[in-house]
Amino acid sequence: MSSTTDLLTQAEATPAKAESLYKQILAEDPSTSDAQVLRDKETALVKLGELYRDRKDAQALAGVITLSRSFMSSTAKAKTAKLIRTLLDFFSAIPNSQSIQINTLTDNIAWAKKEKRVFLKHSLETRLVGLQLDSQQYQPALTLIDNLLTELKRLDDKMILTEVHLLESRVYRGIGNLPKAKAALTSSRTAANSIYCPPSLQASLDLQSGVLHAEDKDYTTAYSYFFEAFENLSSQGDDAALDALKYMLLCKVMLNLPEDVTSLLTNKLAIKYAHLRDVEYMRAIARAHQERNLADFEKALFNYKLELSSDPTIRSHLAALYDTLLEQNLLRIIEPYSTVEISHVASLVGQGQQAVEAKLSQMILDKVFHGVLDQGRGCLLVFDEPEVDNTYGAAIDTLEQVGKVVQSLYAKTVKIA
């Protein structure tokens, strides 16, 4: 048995000394070509990475990745790529490690470029784009995507091309450019159609399709995409299934079918998520919407503030739903009146007078109802819907017909002449 194998056995037997023993294995002669020593070094790297992951030490984990380069130079390129991806995956368990991850990836991309490891470089750059997207660094992400797409189209690597176009779609959606987000998603699906698409990537495509349809207010189509993604992800036991379920519930609420939320959560696949806090807040919002209760809606938004702030998709749609609910409540309150004090309306709806005044003003401009704000008296004057006067329309139609008659007579005179 080699000395490195002995050290590995000791590290497993004495966890307190594991860190120093793993480092000792990695410090062994870097020029060795002994297959067993190389295997032990690979195991030591992964074990050391796991150790720092469990300690939540992102800086030390970044050090392990840097340390692994000397070992990687003597191993096959495919194994190198797999090992570095494994070590980078450990960062996901460490909170607030995004900036260290970005620095580590940038450093390793430069190394991969220098070593001419093209496929590893592309893999790392794709991961870096994902991190920049999560930290809302949209402009650097787009710059990197443009460079990546140029190289990938030349190599015709459909798998990474699918992933990069999908990331491009998500970035454009983040900056609010929906036409480009849709175009990028179409490119991603085109690339995916020519290869075997892994279930997780297919689910990501479906999720993005659902998000973009929801942005267009086409909640029925969005729901079908989210349902496909949810079935796919939950069958794999992927945590992203919860996001798909939340979006399904959101679609039901936005379609004015809040009563369907409860029945949806009794579904065989959804039942295990039914008691999670992320699902509870969607249930609370559905209940408030069903009862048209603005106070309960606001209470749900306040109680689940943390969960809402973490998901911009749900946050933006619920803001629109809140606006609609406020509008419906205001219409119900002012309906019996021809003149009503704005302060009275504000007290009934449970909002500040200034906010209610601004909303009423917007509703008048949008022709939701006919009225005028009398700010001197602090009142709202509500008018009956005016009858449509067709006089001008009829006059224009008559003139059009006269024009046709004149043209017809002119054509006949030309023939006679």
Short mmCIF file of C-alpha atoms in Angstrom, two decimals:
data_model
loop_
_atom_site.label_atom_id
_atom_site.label_comp_id
_atom_site.label_asym_id
_atom_site.label_seq_id
_atom_site.Cartn_x
_atom_site.Cartn_y
_atom_site.Cartn_z
CA MET A 1 0.00 0.00 0.00
CA SER A 2 1.42 3.43 -0.95
CA SER A 3 2.17 6.13 1.63
CA THR A 4 -0.61 8.39 0.21
CA THR A 5 -3.16 5.60 0.72
CA ASP A 6 -1.96 5.22 4.34
CA LEU A 7 -2.39 8.96 4.87
CA LEU A 8 -5.94 8.82 3.47
CA THR A 9 -6.81 5.98 5.86
CA GLN A 10 -5.37 8.00 8.79
CA ALA A 11 -7.38 11.08 7.74
CA GLU A 12 -10.62 9.09 7.81
CA ALA A 13 -9.75 7.59 11.20
CA THR A 14 -8.71 10.91 12.81
CA PRO A 15 -10.96 13.78 11.51
CA ALA A 16 -9.12 16.31 13.74
CA LYS A 17 -5.91 15.81 11.71
CA ALA A 18 -7.67 15.30 8.37
CA GLU A 19 -6.88 18.79 6.99
CA SER A 20 -3.10 18.54 7.54
CA LEU A 21 -3.03 14.93 6.24
CA TYR A 22 -4.88 15.86 3.02
CA LYS A 23 -2.46 18.75 2.47
CA GLN A 24 0.45 16.37 3.06
CA ILE A 25 -0.91 14.06 0.31
CA LEU A 26 -1.25 16.98 -2.09
CA ALA A 27 2.32 18.10 -1.33
CA GLU A 28 3.70 14.76 -2.60
CA ASP A 29 6.00 14.84 -5.65
CA PRO A 30 3.93 16.70 -8.33
CA SER A 31 5.86 15.08 -11.19
CA THR A 32 4.86 11.54 -10.19
CA SER A 33 3.05 9.40 -12.76
CA ASP A 34 2.06 6.65 -10.30
CA ALA A 35 -1.65 5.94 -11.00
CA GLN A 36 -2.43 5.09 -7.36
CA VAL A 37 -0.80 8.30 -6.05
CA LEU A 38 -2.74 10.37 -8.62
CA ARG A 39 -6.01 8.69 -7.55
CA ASP A 40 -5.21 9.37 -3.88
CA LYS A 41 -4.41 13.00 -4.67
CA GLU A 42 -7.74 13.37 -6.46
CA THR A 43 -9.57 11.86 -3.45
CA ALA A 44 -7.64 14.16 -1.07
CA LEU A 45 -8.63 17.22 -3.13
CA VAL A 46 -12.32 16.33 -3.04
CA LYS A 47 -12.20 15.44 0.69
CA LEU A 48 -10.41 18.70 1.53
CA GLY A 49 -13.04 20.60 -0.50
CA GLU A 50 -15.83 18.82 1.42
CA LEU A 51 -14.10 19.70 4.70
CA TYR A 52 -14.04 23.43 3.87
CA ARG A 53 -17.61 23.24 2.52
CA ASP A 54 -18.81 21.82 5.85
CA ARG A 55 -16.87 24.55 7.68
CA LYS A 56 -18.45 27.18 5.36
CA ASP A 57 -14.96 28.49 4.58
CA ALA A 58 -15.26 29.86 1.03
CA GLN A 59 -11.78 31.42 0.98
CA ALA A 60 -10.08 28.14 1.92
CA LEU A 61 -12.16 26.29 -0.72
CA ALA A 62 -10.98 28.79 -3.34
CA GLY A 63 -7.42 27.99 -2.18
CA VAL A 64 -8.02 24.26 -2.76
CA ILE A 65 -9.10 24.95 -6.36
CA THR A 66 -5.94 27.00 -6.96
CA LEU A 67 -3.85 24.29 -5.25
CA SER A 68 -5.34 21.63 -7.54
CA ARG A 69 -3.83 23.14 -10.70
CA SER A 70 -0.43 21.50 -10.30
CA PHE A 71 -2.21 18.14 -9.98
CA MET A 72 -4.52 18.89 -12.92
CA SER A 73 -1.57 19.51 -15.25
CA SER A 74 -0.71 15.81 -15.06
CA THR A 75 -4.26 14.42 -15.53
CA ALA A 76 -6.59 13.95 -18.49
CA LYS A 77 -8.52 17.06 -19.56
CA ALA A 78 -11.94 15.39 -19.11
CA LYS A 79 -11.06 14.38 -15.54
CA THR A 80 -9.74 17.90 -14.83
CA ALA A 81 -13.03 19.48 -15.95
CA LYS A 82 -15.07 17.07 -13.81
CA LEU A 83 -12.87 17.64 -10.74
CA ILE A 84 -12.95 21.43 -10.96
CA ARG A 85 -16.75 21.39 -11.44
CA THR A 86 -17.09 19.16 -8.35
CA LEU A 87 -15.03 21.58 -6.26
CA LEU A 88 -16.94 24.61 -7.56
CA ASP A 89 -20.26 22.90 -6.72
CA PHE A 90 -19.22 22.93 -3.04
CA PHE A 91 -19.61 26.74 -3.03
CA SER A 92 -23.41 26.39 -3.34
CA ALA A 93 -23.58 25.15 0.29
CA ILE A 94 -21.69 28.23 1.55
CA PRO A 95 -23.87 31.35 2.06
CA ASN A 96 -22.69 34.79 0.85
CA SER A 97 -19.84 33.32 -1.19
CA GLN A 98 -20.78 34.81 -4.59
CA SER A 99 -17.97 37.38 -4.78
CA ILE A 100 -15.33 34.74 -3.89
CA GLN A 101 -16.86 32.37 -6.47
CA ILE A 102 -16.69 35.07 -9.17
CA ASN A 103 -13.04 35.83 -8.35
CA THR A 104 -12.17 32.10 -8.31
CA LEU A 105 -13.90 31.52 -11.66
CA THR A 106 -12.23 34.55 -13.27
CA ASP A 107 -8.84 33.30 -12.05
CA ASN A 108 -9.46 29.75 -13.33
CA ILE A 109 -10.78 30.97 -16.70
CA ALA A 110 -7.48 32.84 -17.20
CA TRP A 111 -5.58 29.64 -16.27
CA ALA A 112 -7.67 27.48 -18.64
CA LYS A 113 -7.09 29.98 -21.45
CA LYS A 114 -3.33 29.95 -20.80
CA GLU A 115 -3.29 26.12 -20.75
CA LYS A 116 -5.44 26.06 -23.95
CA ARG A 117 -8.18 24.01 -22.25
CA VAL A 118 -10.97 25.37 -24.44
CA PHE A 119 -13.90 23.22 -23.25
CA LEU A 120 -13.04 23.80 -19.57
CA LYS A 121 -12.84 27.55 -20.27
CA HIS A 122 -16.31 27.52 -21.88
CA SER A 123 -17.75 25.51 -18.99
CA LEU A 124 -16.30 27.95 -16.42
CA GLU A 125 -17.45 31.01 -18.40
CA THR A 126 -20.99 29.60 -18.57
CA ARG A 127 -20.95 29.17 -14.80
CA LEU A 128 -19.60 32.72 -14.37
CA VAL A 129 -22.48 34.12 -16.47
CA GLY A 130 -24.93 32.31 -14.15
CA LEU A 131 -23.32 33.91 -11.09
CA GLN A 132 -23.31 37.37 -12.69
CA LEU A 133 -27.00 36.90 -13.49
CA ASP A 134 -27.78 35.94 -9.87
CA SER A 135 -25.90 39.00 -8.59
CA GLN A 136 -27.64 41.23 -11.23
CA GLN A 137 -24.40 42.13 -13.05
CA TYR A 138 -26.23 42.17 -16.36
CA GLN A 139 -23.80 44.17 -18.51
CA PRO A 140 -20.68 42.05 -17.76
CA ALA A 141 -22.84 38.94 -18.28
CA LEU A 142 -23.96 40.11 -21.75
CA THR A 143 -20.38 40.95 -22.76
CA LEU A 144 -19.21 37.46 -21.73
CA ILE A 145 -22.21 35.84 -23.48
CA ASP A 146 -21.37 37.62 -26.78
CA ASN A 147 -17.78 36.32 -26.67
CA LEU A 148 -18.94 32.82 -25.71
CA LEU A 149 -21.52 32.60 -28.50
CA THR A 150 -18.94 33.62 -31.11
CA GLU A 151 -16.60 30.80 -30.01
CA LEU A 152 -19.34 28.19 -29.50
CA LYS A 153 -20.90 28.73 -32.94
CA ARG A 154 -17.48 28.15 -34.47
CA LEU A 155 -17.09 24.90 -32.49
CA ASP A 156 -20.77 23.92 -32.97
CA ASP A 157 -21.07 22.72 -29.36
CA LYS A 158 -24.90 22.46 -29.17
CA MET A 159 -25.12 21.52 -25.48
CA ILE A 160 -23.26 24.55 -24.11
CA LEU A 161 -24.85 26.70 -26.85
CA THR A 162 -28.31 25.73 -25.49
CA GLU A 163 -27.24 26.68 -21.94
CA VAL A 164 -25.68 30.00 -22.99
CA HIS A 165 -28.70 31.07 -25.07
CA LEU A 166 -30.93 30.19 -22.09
CA LEU A 167 -28.74 32.34 -19.80
CA GLU A 168 -28.87 35.11 -22.42
CA SER A 169 -32.68 34.95 -22.35
CA ARG A 170 -32.69 35.21 -18.54
CA VAL A 171 -30.27 38.17 -18.62
CA TYR A 172 -32.38 40.07 -21.18
CA ARG A 173 -35.48 39.35 -19.15
CA GLY A 174 -33.65 40.72 -16.07
CA ILE A 175 -33.00 44.05 -17.82
CA GLY A 176 -36.57 44.12 -19.15
CA ASN A 177 -35.83 43.52 -22.85
CA LEU A 178 -38.54 40.94 -23.54
CA PRO A 179 -38.23 40.76 -27.37
CA LYS A 180 -34.52 39.84 -27.10
CA ALA A 181 -35.29 37.44 -24.21
CA LYS A 182 -37.79 35.61 -26.45
CA ALA A 183 -35.37 35.55 -29.39
CA ALA A 184 -32.62 34.06 -27.19
CA LEU A 185 -35.02 31.43 -25.85
CA THR A 186 -36.02 30.47 -29.41
CA SER A 187 -32.30 30.08 -30.27
CA SER A 188 -31.84 27.93 -27.17
CA ARG A 189 -34.76 25.65 -28.12
CA THR A 190 -33.47 25.37 -31.72
CA ALA A 191 -30.06 24.23 -30.44
CA ALA A 192 -31.73 21.83 -27.95
CA ASN A 193 -33.84 20.21 -30.69
CA SER A 194 -30.74 18.90 -32.48
CA ILE A 195 -29.29 17.08 -29.42
CA TYR A 196 -30.39 14.91 -26.51
CA CYS A 197 -31.52 17.49 -23.96
CA PRO A 198 -31.04 16.38 -20.31
CA PRO A 199 -34.28 16.54 -18.23
CA SER A 200 -32.89 19.30 -15.95
CA LEU A 201 -32.04 21.52 -18.95
CA GLN A 202 -35.44 20.81 -20.54
CA ALA A 203 -37.11 21.84 -17.27
CA SER A 204 -35.07 25.09 -17.24
CA LEU A 205 -36.23 25.84 -20.80
CA ASP A 206 -39.87 25.20 -19.79
CA LEU A 207 -39.51 27.43 -16.72
CA GLN A 208 -38.10 30.30 -18.80
CA SER A 209 -40.86 29.85 -21.40
CA GLY A 210 -43.46 30.04 -18.63
CA VAL A 211 -41.88 33.17 -17.14
CA LEU A 212 -41.89 34.97 -20.53
CA HIS A 213 -45.52 33.98 -21.25
CA ALA A 214 -46.48 35.24 -17.78
CA GLU A 215 -44.78 38.58 -18.62
CA ASP A 216 -47.12 38.77 -21.65
CA LYS A 217 -50.10 38.11 -19.31
CA ASP A 218 -50.71 34.77 -21.06
CA TYR A 219 -51.10 32.90 -17.78
CA THR A 220 -52.86 29.86 -19.28
CA THR A 221 -49.90 28.98 -21.54
CA ALA A 222 -47.46 29.91 -18.75
CA TYR A 223 -49.24 27.48 -16.40
CA SER A 224 -48.85 24.59 -18.87
CA TYR A 225 -45.08 25.25 -19.15
CA PHE A 226 -44.70 25.50 -15.36
CA PHE A 227 -46.65 22.25 -14.95
CA GLU A 228 -44.30 20.45 -17.39
CA ALA A 229 -41.26 21.82 -15.53
CA PHE A 230 -42.74 20.88 -12.13
CA GLU A 231 -43.42 17.27 -13.16
CA ASN A 232 -39.94 16.98 -14.64
CA LEU A 233 -38.09 18.49 -11.66
CA SER A 234 -40.11 16.78 -8.91
CA SER A 235 -39.52 13.36 -10.52
CA GLN A 236 -35.77 14.06 -10.22
CA GLY A 237 -36.09 15.38 -6.66
CA ASP A 238 -34.70 18.77 -7.76
CA ASP A 239 -35.17 21.71 -5.35
CA ALA A 240 -36.15 23.93 -8.32
CA ALA A 241 -39.49 22.04 -8.41
CA LEU A 242 -40.66 24.33 -5.59
CA ASP A 243 -40.17 27.40 -7.82
CA ALA A 244 -42.20 25.77 -10.61
CA LEU A 245 -45.00 24.98 -8.12
CA LYS A 246 -45.04 28.57 -6.81
CA TYR A 247 -45.34 29.87 -10.39
CA MET A 248 -48.21 27.45 -11.05
CA LEU A 249 -50.04 28.80 -8.00
CA LEU A 250 -49.28 32.37 -9.11
CA CYS A 251 -50.85 31.67 -12.53
CA LYS A 252 -54.03 30.37 -10.88
CA VAL A 253 -54.27 33.55 -8.77
CA MET A 254 -53.59 35.82 -11.76
CA LEU A 255 -56.27 33.96 -13.78
CA ASN A 256 -58.81 34.84 -11.04
CA LEU A 257 -59.01 31.16 -10.05
CA PRO A 258 -57.70 31.38 -6.45
CA GLU A 259 -60.05 28.57 -5.38
CA ASP A 260 -57.99 26.18 -7.58
CA VAL A 261 -54.91 26.73 -5.36
CA THR A 262 -56.20 24.42 -2.62
CA SER A 263 -57.12 21.62 -5.03
CA LEU A 264 -53.75 21.98 -6.79
CA LEU A 265 -51.91 21.45 -3.50
CA THR A 266 -53.67 18.10 -2.99
CA ASN A 267 -51.97 16.82 -6.17
CA LYS A 268 -49.82 13.72 -5.56
CA LEU A 269 -46.60 15.51 -6.58
CA ALA A 270 -47.44 18.83 -4.87
CA ILE A 271 -48.60 17.49 -1.50
CA LYS A 272 -45.08 17.16 -0.08
CA TYR A 273 -44.52 20.90 -0.64
CA ALA A 274 -47.93 21.98 0.74
CA HIS A 275 -46.72 22.85 4.25
CA LEU A 276 -43.58 24.76 3.25
CA ARG A 277 -43.48 28.48 4.03
CA ASP A 278 -42.90 29.34 0.36
CA VAL A 279 -46.21 27.67 -0.53
CA GLU A 280 -48.02 29.02 2.55
CA TYR A 281 -47.62 32.63 1.39
CA MET A 282 -49.12 31.81 -2.03
CA ARG A 283 -52.04 30.17 -0.24
CA ALA A 284 -52.51 33.28 1.96
CA ILE A 285 -52.45 35.57 -1.10
CA ALA A 286 -54.95 33.33 -2.95
CA ARG A 287 -57.27 33.47 0.07
CA ALA A 288 -57.06 37.29 0.26
CA HIS A 289 -57.66 37.60 -3.49
CA GLN A 290 -60.65 35.24 -3.36
CA GLU A 291 -62.24 37.38 -0.63
CA ARG A 292 -61.19 40.63 -2.40
CA ASN A 293 -59.71 41.65 0.95
CA LEU A 294 -57.00 44.28 0.52
CA ALA A 295 -56.06 44.30 4.23
CA ASP A 296 -55.40 40.51 4.22
CA PHE A 297 -53.47 40.86 0.97
CA GLU A 298 -51.23 43.55 2.51
CA LYS A 299 -50.83 41.43 5.65
CA ALA A 300 -49.66 38.45 3.56
CA LEU A 301 -47.19 40.68 1.68
CA PHE A 302 -45.82 41.99 5.00
CA ASN A 303 -45.64 38.61 6.78
CA TYR A 304 -43.83 36.94 3.88
CA LYS A 305 -41.66 39.91 2.89
CA LEU A 306 -38.43 37.88 2.92
CA GLU A 307 -39.76 35.14 0.63
CA LEU A 308 -41.23 37.69 -1.80
CA SER A 309 -38.05 39.77 -2.04
CA SER A 310 -36.05 36.70 -3.11
CA ASP A 311 -38.16 36.10 -6.24
CA PRO A 312 -38.49 39.06 -8.65
CA THR A 313 -40.97 37.16 -10.89
CA ILE A 314 -43.54 36.65 -8.13
CA ARG A 315 -42.87 40.11 -6.68
CA SER A 316 -43.62 41.92 -9.97
CA HIS A 317 -46.81 39.95 -10.68
CA LEU A 318 -48.13 40.39 -7.13
CA ALA A 319 -47.49 44.14 -7.39
CA ALA A 320 -49.75 44.16 -10.49
CA LEU A 321 -52.32 42.00 -8.67
CA TYR A 322 -52.28 44.37 -5.66
CA ASP A 323 -52.90 47.29 -8.01
CA THR A 324 -55.86 45.47 -9.61
CA LEU A 325 -57.30 44.55 -6.20
CA LEU A 326 -56.99 48.16 -5.00
CA GLU A 327 -58.77 49.32 -8.18
CA GLN A 328 -61.62 46.84 -7.68
CA ASN A 329 -62.05 47.91 -4.05
CA LEU A 330 -62.12 51.61 -4.99
CA LEU A 331 -64.72 50.99 -7.71
CA ARG A 332 -66.92 49.07 -5.27
CA ILE A 333 -66.71 51.90 -2.69
CA ILE A 334 -67.41 54.83 -5.07
CA GLU A 335 -70.14 53.04 -7.07
CA PRO A 336 -73.15 54.31 -4.99
CA TYR A 337 -71.94 57.94 -4.87
CA SER A 338 -72.08 60.92 -7.18
CA THR A 339 -69.90 62.96 -4.77
CA VAL A 340 -67.73 61.42 -2.04
CA GLU A 341 -64.93 62.72 0.20
CA ILE A 342 -61.53 61.27 -0.68
CA SER A 343 -60.70 60.93 3.05
CA HIS A 344 -63.80 58.71 3.48
CA VAL A 345 -62.77 56.49 0.56
CA ALA A 346 -59.21 56.26 1.98
CA SER A 347 -60.49 55.23 5.42
CA LEU A 348 -62.73 52.51 3.93
CA VAL A 349 -59.99 51.08 1.74
CA GLY A 350 -57.37 51.35 4.54
CA GLN A 351 -54.87 53.43 2.53
CA GLY A 352 -53.29 56.85 2.88
CA GLN A 353 -55.30 59.73 1.39
CA GLN A 354 -52.48 60.80 -0.92
CA ALA A 355 -52.06 57.25 -2.32
CA VAL A 356 -55.82 56.91 -2.90
CA GLU A 357 -55.96 60.32 -4.60
CA ALA A 358 -53.10 59.35 -6.93
CA LYS A 359 -54.79 56.03 -7.77
CA LEU A 360 -58.19 57.67 -8.44
CA SER A 361 -56.47 60.21 -10.69
CA GLN A 362 -54.80 57.39 -12.64
CA MET A 363 -58.12 55.52 -12.96
CA ILE A 364 -59.84 58.64 -14.33
CA LEU A 365 -57.05 59.14 -16.90
CA ASP A 366 -57.29 55.45 -17.89
CA LYS A 367 -61.09 55.91 -18.29
CA VAL A 368 -61.84 53.16 -15.75
CA PHE A 369 -64.68 55.44 -14.59
CA HIS A 370 -65.78 58.99 -15.44
CA GLY A 371 -65.24 61.66 -12.84
CA VAL A 372 -63.10 64.53 -11.61
CA LEU A 373 -61.13 65.26 -8.44
CA ASP A 374 -62.12 68.47 -6.67
CA GLN A 375 -58.97 69.08 -4.64
CA GLY A 376 -60.27 72.33 -3.18
CA ARG A 377 -63.12 70.49 -1.42
CA GLY A 378 -61.21 67.18 -1.12
CA CYS A 379 -63.97 65.37 -3.01
CA LEU A 380 -64.38 63.01 -5.92
CA LEU A 381 -67.21 63.82 -8.35
CA VAL A 382 -68.43 60.69 -10.14
CA PHE A 383 -70.28 61.07 -13.45
CA ASP A 384 -72.56 58.65 -15.26
CA GLU A 385 -71.03 57.08 -18.30
CA PRO A 386 -71.68 59.51 -21.17
CA GLU A 387 -73.81 58.33 -24.05
CA VAL A 388 -71.89 57.89 -27.26
CA ASP A 389 -72.75 60.64 -29.79
CA ASN A 390 -72.77 59.08 -33.27
CA THR A 391 -73.43 62.37 -35.13
CA TYR A 392 -69.80 62.86 -36.21
CA GLY A 393 -69.44 59.22 -37.25
CA ALA A 394 -72.64 59.38 -39.31
CA ALA A 395 -71.49 62.63 -40.97
CA ILE A 396 -68.14 61.05 -41.95
CA ASP A 397 -69.92 57.98 -43.38
CA THR A 398 -72.24 60.25 -45.42
CA LEU A 399 -69.28 62.21 -46.80
CA GLU A 400 -67.53 58.94 -47.78
CA GLN A 401 -70.65 57.83 -49.70
CA VAL A 402 -70.93 61.25 -51.43
CA GLY A 403 -67.26 60.93 -52.41
CA LYS A 404 -67.97 57.54 -54.02
CA VAL A 405 -70.93 58.99 -55.97
CA VAL A 406 -68.78 61.89 -57.26
CA GLN A 407 -66.03 59.46 -58.37
CA SER A 408 -68.63 57.28 -60.13
CA LEU A 409 -70.13 60.31 -61.99
CA TYR A 410 -66.63 61.50 -62.96
CA ALA A 411 -65.82 58.05 -64.40
CA LYS A 412 -69.04 58.15 -66.52
CA THR A 413 -68.35 61.65 -67.89
CA VAL A 414 -64.87 60.50 -68.95
CA LYS A 415 -66.43 57.60 -70.89
CA ILE A 416 -69.04 59.89 -72.63
CA ALA A 417 -66.35 62.40 -73.58
#
